[in-house]
Amino acid sequence: MEVEEPVQEEAPSNLKSTLVVIAAFMSIFTGCGLNFAFGVYQELYESMSQLPGRTPFTGVTPAQIDLIGTLAVSMMSLGAPFASGWCKSYSPRRITLAGTIIFATANVLASFSQHLWQFVLTQGVLLGCGTCLTYITAVTVAPGWFTTHRGLAIGVISSGTGVGGVVWAPALRALNAQIGFRNTLRLTGGVSSVLLGAASLVLDWDPRTKRQIQRERATSSTSRLRVTLVDWRVARTRKFIAQCLSAGLQGAAYYAPVYFMSTYARTLGYSAATGAMFISISNASSAVGKVIIGHVADRAGRINVFLFTTLMSAIATLGLWLPSTVSGGKTLFVAFAMFYGVFAGAYVSLFPATLVELFGVEHFASVNGFLYMVRGFAALVGTPVAGALIRSAGSHVGQEVMSKLFFNTSILVGVLLVGATVGVVWVRIEAALSMMDRQVGVGGFKWRI
């Protein structure tokens, strides 16, 4: 039976795997792309808080508006154990469809919101939950369809976030100006229901994983709503602990530069429109980087390239953004926007592929769900702390001084990314030791991991 399995997987690995990539890309392009474009609404809501008369955001502070986007991004990862577990209990198609309904409903309900707390619940919590079900399903299902080109495939899929950022941010800004933000939210709900609904028709487990899940169902009598926990034999390993450390530290750092990039650009003297353009530059760099680096990872070793991207993210932050906050250097910041987009984005795309390498396909869903939850908790803490450091620096006047408001935040992000790099070094060491144990008497040290 074991000899026949690879032959059975061969048939759908071309057409069906390509369709899965397209569907997963569409899911991430829509869900994550719209979620990460919240900066457009944040800028609008902050301007509304300064308008005379009564608006939903009159008297609301920027920190309170930040909460909407922070919760949306955090919920996207916090619910990962549930999303990945339910994919096994029900099916990826049903979970993606459920996420589609929640995502579209969240946008429509937000369009009728009249108070901050209503936006927090709809455009924050509910939208994040919908994104979670579509995003986590996509990154959980896709890796099983590939072996030799897994890094490239996940890179293409994850580039949906960057492409979405390039497309959705200017589109939302133009629509807000033309038809108003409430109608834009309603239109977004309709468009997302079509795109995500189409993706839900395609996403499914690969044949090998599907057979494994069917065997698990046949021997298990537990509730379908029960979340699949990480196997204790996996959770107690050093490589799992190391990956938890890396995921948490990188998750705490990752979103701060993305969220505050436009605001920081304005402290350097750029206009609001130009500041928003830097987000598009970073997203475009991220999209290209994920595909190219994913392809390189298939050849040079996914964990090796994973380590390289984490290190380069830290270097970009401490070597480009930090000096820019001191000198007010525009060139340094432009370089940072591009380099951070390429390498920090590549970390996210390589993350699922490395989990398959480290823990195998059989443990991937549970480990992936748990570690994404770790990243969600980390983002829920790291991003608000980064914003608090900016506000605590004071509101001095003057271009050079204003850029220094981000000095402490750039240090925080840099230190967190250095810590994440140390965590990945540990992961690399443990992966090498594990491989050497399995290959005793077969050969020497293998560098391509």
CSV table of C-alpha atoms in Angstrom, one decimal:
chain,number,residue,atom,x,y,z
A,1,MET,CA,0.0,0.0,0.0
A,2,GLU,CA,2.8,2.4,0.8
A,3,VAL,CA,4.4,1.8,-2.6
A,4,GLU,CA,1.1,2.8,-4.4
A,5,GLU,CA,0.5,6.1,-2.6
A,6,PRO,CA,3.0,8.3,-4.6
A,7,VAL,CA,1.4,7.0,-7.8
A,8,GLN,CA,-2.0,8.0,-6.6
A,9,GLU,CA,-0.8,11.5,-5.7
A,10,GLU,CA,0.8,11.9,-9.2
A,11,ALA,CA,-2.5,12.4,-11.1
A,12,PRO,CA,-3.8,15.6,-9.4
A,13,SER,CA,-0.4,17.1,-8.7
A,14,ASN,CA,-0.4,19.1,-12.0
A,15,LEU,CA,-3.8,20.5,-12.8
A,16,LYS,CA,-5.4,20.3,-9.4
A,17,SER,CA,-2.3,21.6,-7.6
A,18,THR,CA,-2.3,24.6,-10.0
A,19,LEU,CA,-5.9,25.3,-9.2
A,20,VAL,CA,-5.2,25.1,-5.5
A,21,VAL,CA,-2.4,27.7,-5.9
A,22,ILE,CA,-4.8,30.0,-7.8
A,23,ALA,CA,-7.6,29.6,-5.3
A,24,ALA,CA,-5.2,30.0,-2.3
A,25,PHE,CA,-3.7,33.1,-3.9
A,26,MET,CA,-7.2,34.6,-4.5
A,27,SER,CA,-8.1,33.9,-0.9
A,28,ILE,CA,-5.1,35.6,0.5
A,29,PHE,CA,-5.3,38.4,-2.1
A,30,THR,CA,-8.8,39.2,-0.9
A,31,GLY,CA,-8.8,38.5,2.8
A,32,CYS,CA,-5.3,39.5,3.8
A,33,GLY,CA,-5.1,42.2,1.1
A,34,LEU,CA,-8.2,44.0,2.4
A,35,ASN,CA,-7.3,43.4,6.0
A,36,PHE,CA,-3.8,44.9,5.6
A,37,ALA,CA,-5.3,47.9,3.6
A,38,PHE,CA,-6.9,49.1,6.9
A,39,GLY,CA,-4.3,51.9,6.9
A,40,VAL,CA,-6.6,53.7,4.3
A,41,TYR,CA,-9.5,53.6,6.7
A,42,GLN,CA,-7.3,54.5,9.7
A,43,GLU,CA,-6.1,57.7,7.9
A,44,LEU,CA,-9.8,58.5,7.0
A,45,TYR,CA,-11.1,57.8,10.5
A,46,GLU,CA,-8.4,59.9,12.1
A,47,SER,CA,-9.3,62.8,9.8
A,48,MET,CA,-13.0,62.4,10.7
A,49,SER,CA,-12.1,62.6,14.4
A,50,GLN,CA,-10.9,66.2,13.7
A,51,LEU,CA,-13.9,67.3,11.8
A,52,PRO,CA,-16.5,69.7,13.3
A,53,GLY,CA,-19.8,68.2,14.1
A,54,ARG,CA,-20.8,64.7,15.0
A,55,THR,CA,-19.1,61.7,13.3
A,56,PRO,CA,-18.6,58.1,14.5
A,57,PHE,CA,-15.0,59.1,15.5
A,58,THR,CA,-15.5,62.5,17.1
A,59,GLY,CA,-13.2,62.7,20.1
A,60,VAL,CA,-11.6,59.3,19.4
A,61,THR,CA,-7.8,59.1,19.8
A,62,PRO,CA,-5.5,57.5,17.2
A,63,ALA,CA,-4.7,54.8,19.6
A,64,GLN,CA,-8.4,53.8,19.8
A,65,ILE,CA,-8.6,53.7,16.0
A,66,ASP,CA,-5.5,51.6,15.9
A,67,LEU,CA,-7.4,49.0,17.9
A,68,ILE,CA,-9.6,48.2,15.0
A,69,GLY,CA,-6.8,47.2,12.7
A,70,THR,CA,-4.8,45.5,15.4
A,71,LEU,CA,-7.7,43.3,16.4
A,72,ALA,CA,-8.4,42.4,12.8
A,73,VAL,CA,-4.8,41.3,12.2
A,74,SER,CA,-4.5,39.5,15.5
A,75,MET,CA,-7.7,37.6,15.2
A,76,MET,CA,-6.5,36.5,11.8
A,77,SER,CA,-3.9,34.4,13.6
A,78,LEU,CA,-5.4,33.8,17.0
A,79,GLY,CA,-8.1,31.6,15.6
A,80,ALA,CA,-5.6,29.5,13.6
A,81,PRO,CA,-5.9,26.3,15.8
A,82,PHE,CA,-9.7,26.3,15.3
A,83,ALA,CA,-9.5,27.0,11.6
A,84,SER,CA,-6.9,24.3,10.9
A,85,GLY,CA,-8.7,21.8,13.2
A,86,TRP,CA,-12.1,22.4,11.6
A,87,CYS,CA,-10.5,21.9,8.2
A,88,LYS,CA,-9.9,18.4,9.2
A,89,SER,CA,-13.2,17.9,11.0
A,90,TYR,CA,-15.3,19.3,8.1
A,91,SER,CA,-13.6,20.3,4.9
A,92,PRO,CA,-11.4,23.2,3.6
A,93,ARG,CA,-14.3,24.1,1.3
A,94,ARG,CA,-16.8,24.5,4.0
A,95,ILE,CA,-14.5,26.4,6.3
A,96,THR,CA,-13.5,28.8,3.5
A,97,LEU,CA,-17.2,29.3,2.7
A,98,ALA,CA,-17.9,30.1,6.3
A,99,GLY,CA,-15.1,32.6,6.3
A,100,THR,CA,-16.4,34.1,3.1
A,101,ILE,CA,-19.8,34.7,4.7
A,102,ILE,CA,-18.3,36.2,7.9
A,103,PHE,CA,-15.9,38.4,6.0
A,104,ALA,CA,-18.6,39.8,3.7
A,105,THR,CA,-21.0,40.3,6.6
A,106,ALA,CA,-18.3,42.1,8.6
A,107,ASN,CA,-17.8,44.7,5.9
A,108,VAL,CA,-21.6,45.3,5.4
A,109,LEU,CA,-22.2,45.6,9.2
A,110,ALA,CA,-19.3,48.0,9.5
A,111,SER,CA,-20.9,50.2,6.8
A,112,PHE,CA,-23.8,50.7,9.2
A,113,SER,CA,-21.8,51.3,12.3
A,114,GLN,CA,-22.3,54.5,14.2
A,115,HIS,CA,-19.9,54.2,17.2
A,116,LEU,CA,-16.3,53.2,17.7
A,117,TRP,CA,-17.2,50.0,19.6
A,118,GLN,CA,-19.3,48.9,16.6
A,119,PHE,CA,-16.4,49.3,14.2
A,120,VAL,CA,-14.1,47.5,16.7
A,121,LEU,CA,-16.5,44.5,16.7
A,122,THR,CA,-17.3,44.5,12.9
A,123,GLN,CA,-14.2,45.8,11.1
A,124,GLY,CA,-11.9,44.5,13.8
A,125,VAL,CA,-13.0,41.3,15.5
A,126,LEU,CA,-15.5,39.9,12.9
A,127,LEU,CA,-13.4,40.8,9.9
A,128,GLY,CA,-10.4,39.2,11.5
A,129,CYS,CA,-12.3,36.0,12.2
A,130,GLY,CA,-13.4,35.8,8.6
A,131,THR,CA,-9.9,36.4,7.3
A,132,CYS,CA,-8.6,33.7,9.7
A,133,LEU,CA,-10.9,31.0,8.3
A,134,THR,CA,-10.0,31.9,4.7
A,135,TYR,CA,-6.3,32.6,5.2
A,136,ILE,CA,-5.4,29.7,7.5
A,137,THR,CA,-7.3,27.3,5.4
A,138,ALA,CA,-5.3,28.4,2.3
A,139,VAL,CA,-1.8,28.1,4.0
A,140,THR,CA,-2.8,24.8,5.7
A,141,VAL,CA,-4.1,23.0,2.7
A,142,ALA,CA,-1.6,24.1,0.0
A,143,PRO,CA,1.7,22.7,1.2
A,144,GLY,CA,0.5,19.1,1.0
A,145,TRP,CA,0.1,19.4,-2.8
A,146,PHE,CA,3.8,20.0,-3.4
A,147,THR,CA,7.2,18.4,-2.6
A,148,THR,CA,10.0,19.7,-4.8
A,149,HIS,CA,8.4,23.1,-5.6
A,150,ARG,CA,6.8,23.7,-2.2
A,151,GLY,CA,8.7,26.9,-1.5
A,152,LEU,CA,7.9,28.4,-4.8
A,153,ALA,CA,4.2,27.4,-4.5
A,154,ILE,CA,3.8,28.9,-1.1
A,155,GLY,CA,5.7,32.0,-2.3
A,156,VAL,CA,3.2,32.5,-5.1
A,157,ILE,CA,0.3,32.0,-2.8
A,158,SER,CA,1.7,34.3,-0.1
A,159,SER,CA,2.4,37.0,-2.6
A,160,GLY,CA,-1.3,37.5,-2.6
A,161,THR,CA,-0.9,39.7,0.5
A,162,GLY,CA,1.6,42.0,-1.3
A,163,VAL,CA,-0.4,42.1,-4.6
A,164,GLY,CA,-3.5,42.8,-2.5
A,165,GLY,CA,-1.8,45.7,-0.7
A,166,VAL,CA,-0.8,47.2,-4.1
A,167,VAL,CA,-4.3,46.8,-5.6
A,168,TRP,CA,-6.7,47.3,-2.7
A,169,ALA,CA,-5.1,50.3,-0.9
A,170,PRO,CA,-5.3,52.8,-3.9
A,171,ALA,CA,-8.7,51.3,-4.9
A,172,LEU,CA,-10.2,51.8,-1.5
A,173,ARG,CA,-8.8,55.3,-1.3
A,174,ALA,CA,-10.3,56.2,-4.7
A,175,LEU,CA,-13.7,54.6,-3.8
A,176,ASN,CA,-13.8,56.4,-0.4
A,177,ALA,CA,-13.4,59.7,-2.2
A,178,GLN,CA,-16.0,58.9,-4.9
A,179,ILE,CA,-18.8,57.0,-3.2
A,180,GLY,CA,-18.0,57.4,0.5
A,181,PHE,CA,-16.5,54.9,3.0
A,182,ARG,CA,-19.8,53.3,3.9
A,183,ASN,CA,-20.7,52.4,0.3
A,184,THR,CA,-17.1,51.3,-0.2
A,185,LEU,CA,-17.4,48.9,2.7
A,186,ARG,CA,-20.7,47.5,1.2
A,187,LEU,CA,-19.1,47.2,-2.3
A,188,THR,CA,-16.1,45.4,-0.7
A,189,GLY,CA,-18.4,43.0,1.0
A,190,GLY,CA,-20.0,42.1,-2.3
A,191,VAL,CA,-16.7,41.7,-4.2
A,192,SER,CA,-15.1,39.7,-1.5
A,193,SER,CA,-18.0,37.3,-1.4
A,194,VAL,CA,-17.5,36.5,-5.1
A,195,LEU,CA,-13.7,36.1,-4.9
A,196,LEU,CA,-13.6,34.1,-1.7
A,197,GLY,CA,-16.6,32.1,-2.7
A,198,ALA,CA,-14.9,31.1,-5.9
A,199,ALA,CA,-11.8,30.0,-3.9
A,200,SER,CA,-14.0,27.9,-1.6
A,201,LEU,CA,-15.0,25.7,-4.6
A,202,VAL,CA,-11.5,24.6,-5.2
A,203,LEU,CA,-9.6,24.4,-1.9
A,204,ASP,CA,-9.3,20.8,-0.6
A,205,TRP,CA,-6.8,18.4,1.0
A,206,ASP,CA,-4.3,16.6,-1.2
A,207,PRO,CA,-5.1,12.8,-1.6
A,208,ARG,CA,-2.5,11.6,0.9
A,209,THR,CA,-3.6,14.0,3.7
A,210,LYS,CA,-7.3,13.3,2.9
A,211,ARG,CA,-6.8,9.5,3.4
A,212,GLN,CA,-4.9,10.2,6.6
A,213,ILE,CA,-7.8,12.4,7.9
A,214,GLN,CA,-10.3,9.7,6.9
A,215,ARG,CA,-8.4,7.1,8.9
A,216,GLU,CA,-8.3,9.5,11.9
A,217,ARG,CA,-12.1,10.1,11.7
A,218,ALA,CA,-12.7,6.3,11.6
A,219,THR,CA,-10.8,5.7,14.8
A,220,SER,CA,-11.9,8.8,16.7
A,221,SER,CA,-15.2,9.5,18.4
A,222,THR,CA,-14.4,13.0,19.6
A,223,SER,CA,-16.6,16.0,18.7
A,224,ARG,CA,-16.0,17.7,15.3
A,225,LEU,CA,-15.8,21.1,17.0
A,226,ARG,CA,-12.8,19.9,19.1
A,227,VAL,CA,-9.5,21.6,18.2
A,228,THR,CA,-6.7,19.2,17.2
A,229,LEU,CA,-3.9,19.7,19.7
A,230,VAL,CA,-0.2,19.5,18.9
A,231,ASP,CA,1.1,16.0,19.6
A,232,TRP,CA,3.0,16.1,22.9
A,233,ARG,CA,5.9,14.2,21.3
A,234,VAL,CA,6.2,17.1,18.9
A,235,ALA,CA,5.6,19.9,21.4
A,236,ARG,CA,8.3,18.7,23.8
A,237,THR,CA,11.0,18.8,21.1
A,238,ARG,CA,13.6,21.5,21.1
A,239,LYS,CA,13.0,22.4,17.4
A,240,PHE,CA,9.3,23.1,18.3
A,241,ILE,CA,10.2,25.3,21.2
A,242,ALA,CA,12.8,27.1,19.0
A,243,GLN,CA,10.2,27.7,16.2
A,244,CYS,CA,7.7,29.0,18.8
A,245,LEU,CA,10.4,31.5,20.0
A,246,SER,CA,11.1,32.7,16.5
A,247,ALA,CA,7.4,32.9,15.5
A,248,GLY,CA,6.5,34.9,18.5
A,249,LEU,CA,9.3,37.4,18.3
A,250,GLN,CA,8.9,37.9,14.5
A,251,GLY,CA,5.1,38.2,14.9
A,252,ALA,CA,5.5,40.9,17.5
A,253,ALA,CA,7.8,42.9,15.2
A,254,TYR,CA,6.4,42.3,11.8
A,255,TYR,CA,3.3,44.5,11.6
A,256,ALA,CA,4.7,47.7,13.2
A,257,PRO,CA,6.7,48.9,10.2
A,258,VAL,CA,3.8,48.1,7.8
A,259,TYR,CA,1.2,49.9,9.9
A,260,PHE,CA,3.3,53.0,10.6
A,261,MET,CA,5.2,53.3,7.3
A,262,SER,CA,2.9,56.0,5.9
A,263,THR,CA,2.9,58.0,9.1
A,264,TYR,CA,6.7,57.9,9.3
A,265,ALA,CA,7.0,59.0,5.7
A,266,ARG,CA,5.1,62.1,6.6
A,267,THR,CA,7.6,63.0,9.3
A,268,LEU,CA,10.2,63.0,6.6
A,269,GLY,CA,8.3,65.7,4.7
A,270,TYR,CA,6.4,63.5,2.2
A,271,SER,CA,2.7,64.2,1.4
A,272,ALA,CA,0.0,61.9,2.6
A,273,ALA,CA,-0.4,60.4,-0.9
A,274,THR,CA,3.3,59.8,-1.3
A,275,GLY,CA,3.4,58.3,2.2
A,276,ALA,CA,0.8,55.8,1.2
A,277,MET,CA,2.8,55.0,-1.9
A,278,PHE,CA,5.5,53.6,0.3
A,279,ILE,CA,3.1,51.0,1.5
A,280,SER,CA,2.5,50.0,-2.1
A,281,ILE,CA,6.2,49.9,-2.7
A,282,SER,CA,6.8,47.6,0.3
A,283,ASN,CA,3.8,45.4,-0.8
A,284,ALA,CA,5.1,45.1,-4.4
A,285,SER,CA,8.6,44.3,-3.1
A,286,SER,CA,7.0,41.7,-0.8
A,287,ALA,CA,5.1,40.1,-3.6
A,288,VAL,CA,8.1,39.8,-5.9
A,289,GLY,CA,10.4,38.7,-3.1
A,290,LYS,CA,8.1,35.9,-1.9
A,291,VAL,CA,8.0,34.3,-5.4
A,292,ILE,CA,11.8,34.6,-6.1
A,293,ILE,CA,12.9,33.7,-2.6
A,294,GLY,CA,10.5,30.8,-2.6
A,295,HIS,CA,12.1,29.5,-5.7
A,296,VAL,CA,15.6,29.9,-4.3
A,297,ALA,CA,14.5,28.1,-1.1
A,298,ASP,CA,13.6,25.0,-3.1
A,299,ARG,CA,17.1,24.9,-4.3
A,300,ALA,CA,19.2,26.1,-1.4
A,301,GLY,CA,17.1,24.7,1.4
A,302,ARG,CA,14.0,26.2,2.9
A,303,ILE,CA,15.2,26.5,6.4
A,304,ASN,CA,18.5,28.0,5.2
A,305,VAL,CA,16.7,30.7,3.3
A,306,PHE,CA,14.3,31.1,6.1
A,307,LEU,CA,17.2,32.0,8.4
A,308,PHE,CA,18.7,34.4,5.7
A,309,THR,CA,15.4,36.3,5.3
A,310,THR,CA,15.0,36.7,9.1
A,311,LEU,CA,18.5,38.0,9.5
A,312,MET,CA,18.1,40.4,6.5
A,313,SER,CA,14.9,41.8,8.1
A,314,ALA,CA,16.8,42.6,11.3
A,315,ILE,CA,19.7,44.2,9.3
A,316,ALA,CA,17.2,46.3,7.2
A,317,THR,CA,15.6,47.6,10.4
A,318,LEU,CA,18.7,48.4,12.4
A,319,GLY,CA,20.8,49.4,9.4
A,320,LEU,CA,18.3,51.5,7.4
A,321,TRP,CA,15.2,52.5,9.4
A,322,LEU,CA,17.0,53.2,12.7
A,323,PRO,CA,19.6,55.6,11.1
A,324,SER,CA,16.8,57.2,9.1
A,325,THR,CA,15.0,58.1,12.3
A,326,VAL,CA,18.1,59.9,13.5
A,327,SER,CA,19.2,61.7,10.4
A,328,GLY,CA,15.8,62.1,8.7
A,329,GLY,CA,17.3,60.4,5.7
A,330,LYS,CA,14.8,59.8,2.9
A,331,THR,CA,17.0,57.5,0.8
A,332,LEU,CA,17.6,55.2,3.8
A,333,PHE,CA,13.8,55.0,4.3
A,334,VAL,CA,13.1,54.2,0.7
A,335,ALA,CA,15.7,51.4,0.8
A,336,PHE,CA,14.1,50.2,4.1
A,337,ALA,CA,10.6,50.0,2.6
A,338,MET,CA,11.9,47.8,-0.3
A,339,PHE,CA,14.2,45.6,1.7
A,340,TYR,CA,11.8,45.0,4.6
A,341,GLY,CA,9.0,44.2,2.1
A,342,VAL,CA,11.2,41.6,0.4
A,343,PHE,CA,12.7,39.8,3.4
A,344,ALA,CA,10.0,40.2,6.1
A,345,GLY,CA,7.4,39.1,3.7
A,346,ALA,CA,9.5,36.1,2.6
A,347,TYR,CA,9.6,35.0,6.3
A,348,VAL,CA,5.8,34.7,6.3
A,349,SER,CA,5.7,32.8,3.0
A,350,LEU,CA,8.5,30.3,4.0
A,351,PHE,CA,7.0,29.8,7.5
A,352,PRO,CA,4.5,27.1,6.5
A,353,ALA,CA,7.0,25.3,4.2
A,354,THR,CA,9.5,25.1,7.0
A,355,LEU,CA,6.9,23.5,9.3
A,356,VAL,CA,6.4,20.7,6.8
A,357,GLU,CA,10.2,20.2,6.7
A,358,LEU,CA,10.5,20.1,10.5
A,359,PHE,CA,7.4,18.2,11.6
A,360,GLY,CA,6.1,16.4,8.5
A,361,VAL,CA,2.8,16.6,6.7
A,362,GLU,CA,1.0,14.5,9.4
A,363,HIS,CA,1.7,17.1,12.1
A,364,PHE,CA,1.5,20.1,9.9
A,365,ALA,CA,-2.1,21.2,10.5
A,366,SER,CA,-1.9,21.2,14.3
A,367,VAL,CA,1.6,22.7,14.5
A,368,ASN,CA,0.7,25.4,11.9
A,369,GLY,CA,-2.5,26.4,13.7
A,370,PHE,CA,-0.7,26.6,17.1
A,371,LEU,CA,2.2,28.7,15.9
A,372,TYR,CA,0.0,31.1,14.0
A,373,MET,CA,-1.9,31.6,17.2
A,374,VAL,CA,1.4,32.4,18.9
A,375,ARG,CA,2.1,35.0,16.2
A,376,GLY,CA,-1.4,36.4,16.8
A,377,PHE,CA,-0.8,36.9,20.5
A,378,ALA,CA,2.6,38.4,19.8
A,379,ALA,CA,1.1,40.9,17.3
A,380,LEU,CA,-1.6,41.8,19.8
A,381,VAL,CA,1.1,42.9,22.1
A,382,GLY,CA,3.9,44.1,19.8
A,383,THR,CA,2.0,46.4,17.5
A,384,PRO,CA,0.3,48.5,20.3
A,385,VAL,CA,3.6,48.7,22.2
A,386,ALA,CA,5.3,50.1,19.1
A,387,GLY,CA,2.5,52.7,18.7
A,388,ALA,CA,2.7,53.6,22.3
A,389,LEU,CA,6.5,54.2,22.0
A,390,ILE,CA,5.8,56.6,19.1
A,391,ARG,CA,3.2,58.6,21.1
A,392,SER,CA,5.2,58.6,24.3
A,393,ALA,CA,8.1,60.3,22.5
A,394,GLY,CA,6.0,63.5,22.3
A,395,SER,CA,4.7,65.6,19.5
A,396,HIS,CA,7.5,68.0,18.8
A,397,VAL,CA,7.5,70.3,15.8
A,398,GLY,CA,10.1,70.1,13.1
A,399,GLN,CA,10.8,67.6,10.4
A,400,GLU,CA,14.1,66.2,11.9
A,401,VAL,CA,12.7,65.9,15.4
A,402,MET,CA,9.5,64.3,14.2
A,403,SER,CA,11.4,61.5,12.6
A,404,LYS,CA,13.0,60.8,15.9
A,405,LEU,CA,9.6,59.9,17.4
A,406,PHE,CA,10.1,56.5,15.7
A,407,PHE,CA,13.6,56.0,17.1
A,408,ASN,CA,12.5,53.8,20.0
A,409,THR,CA,10.1,51.9,17.9
A,410,SER,CA,12.8,51.1,15.3
A,411,ILE,CA,15.0,49.8,18.1
A,412,LEU,CA,12.2,47.6,19.5
A,413,VAL,CA,11.4,46.1,16.0
A,414,GLY,CA,15.1,45.6,15.3
A,415,VAL,CA,15.8,43.8,18.7
A,416,LEU,CA,12.7,41.6,18.2
A,417,LEU,CA,13.9,40.6,14.8
A,418,VAL,CA,17.4,39.9,16.1
A,419,GLY,CA,15.8,37.6,18.7
A,420,ALA,CA,13.8,35.9,15.9
A,421,THR,CA,17.0,35.3,14.0
A,422,VAL,CA,18.6,33.7,17.0
A,423,GLY,CA,15.5,31.5,17.3
A,424,VAL,CA,15.8,30.4,13.6
A,425,VAL,CA,19.5,29.7,14.1
A,426,TRP,CA,18.4,27.3,16.9
A,427,VAL,CA,15.8,25.8,14.6
A,428,ARG,CA,18.5,25.3,11.9
A,429,ILE,CA,20.8,23.6,14.4
A,430,GLU,CA,18.1,21.3,15.7
A,431,ALA,CA,17.0,20.4,12.1
A,432,ALA,CA,20.6,19.5,11.2
A,433,LEU,CA,21.0,17.3,14.3
A,434,SER,CA,17.7,15.6,13.7
A,435,MET,CA,18.8,14.8,10.1
A,436,MET,CA,22.1,13.5,11.2
A,437,ASP,CA,20.4,11.2,13.6
A,438,ARG,CA,18.3,9.8,10.8
A,439,GLN,CA,21.2,9.4,8.5
A,440,VAL,CA,23.7,7.6,10.8
A,441,GLY,CA,25.9,5.5,8.6
A,442,VAL,CA,24.3,6.9,5.4
A,443,GLY,CA,26.4,10.0,4.8
A,444,GLY,CA,27.9,13.1,6.4
A,445,PHE,CA,26.5,16.5,7.3
A,446,LYS,CA,23.9,17.9,4.8
A,447,TRP,CA,23.8,21.6,4.5
A,448,ARG,CA,20.8,21.9,2.3
A,449,ILE,CA,17.9,21.9,4.7
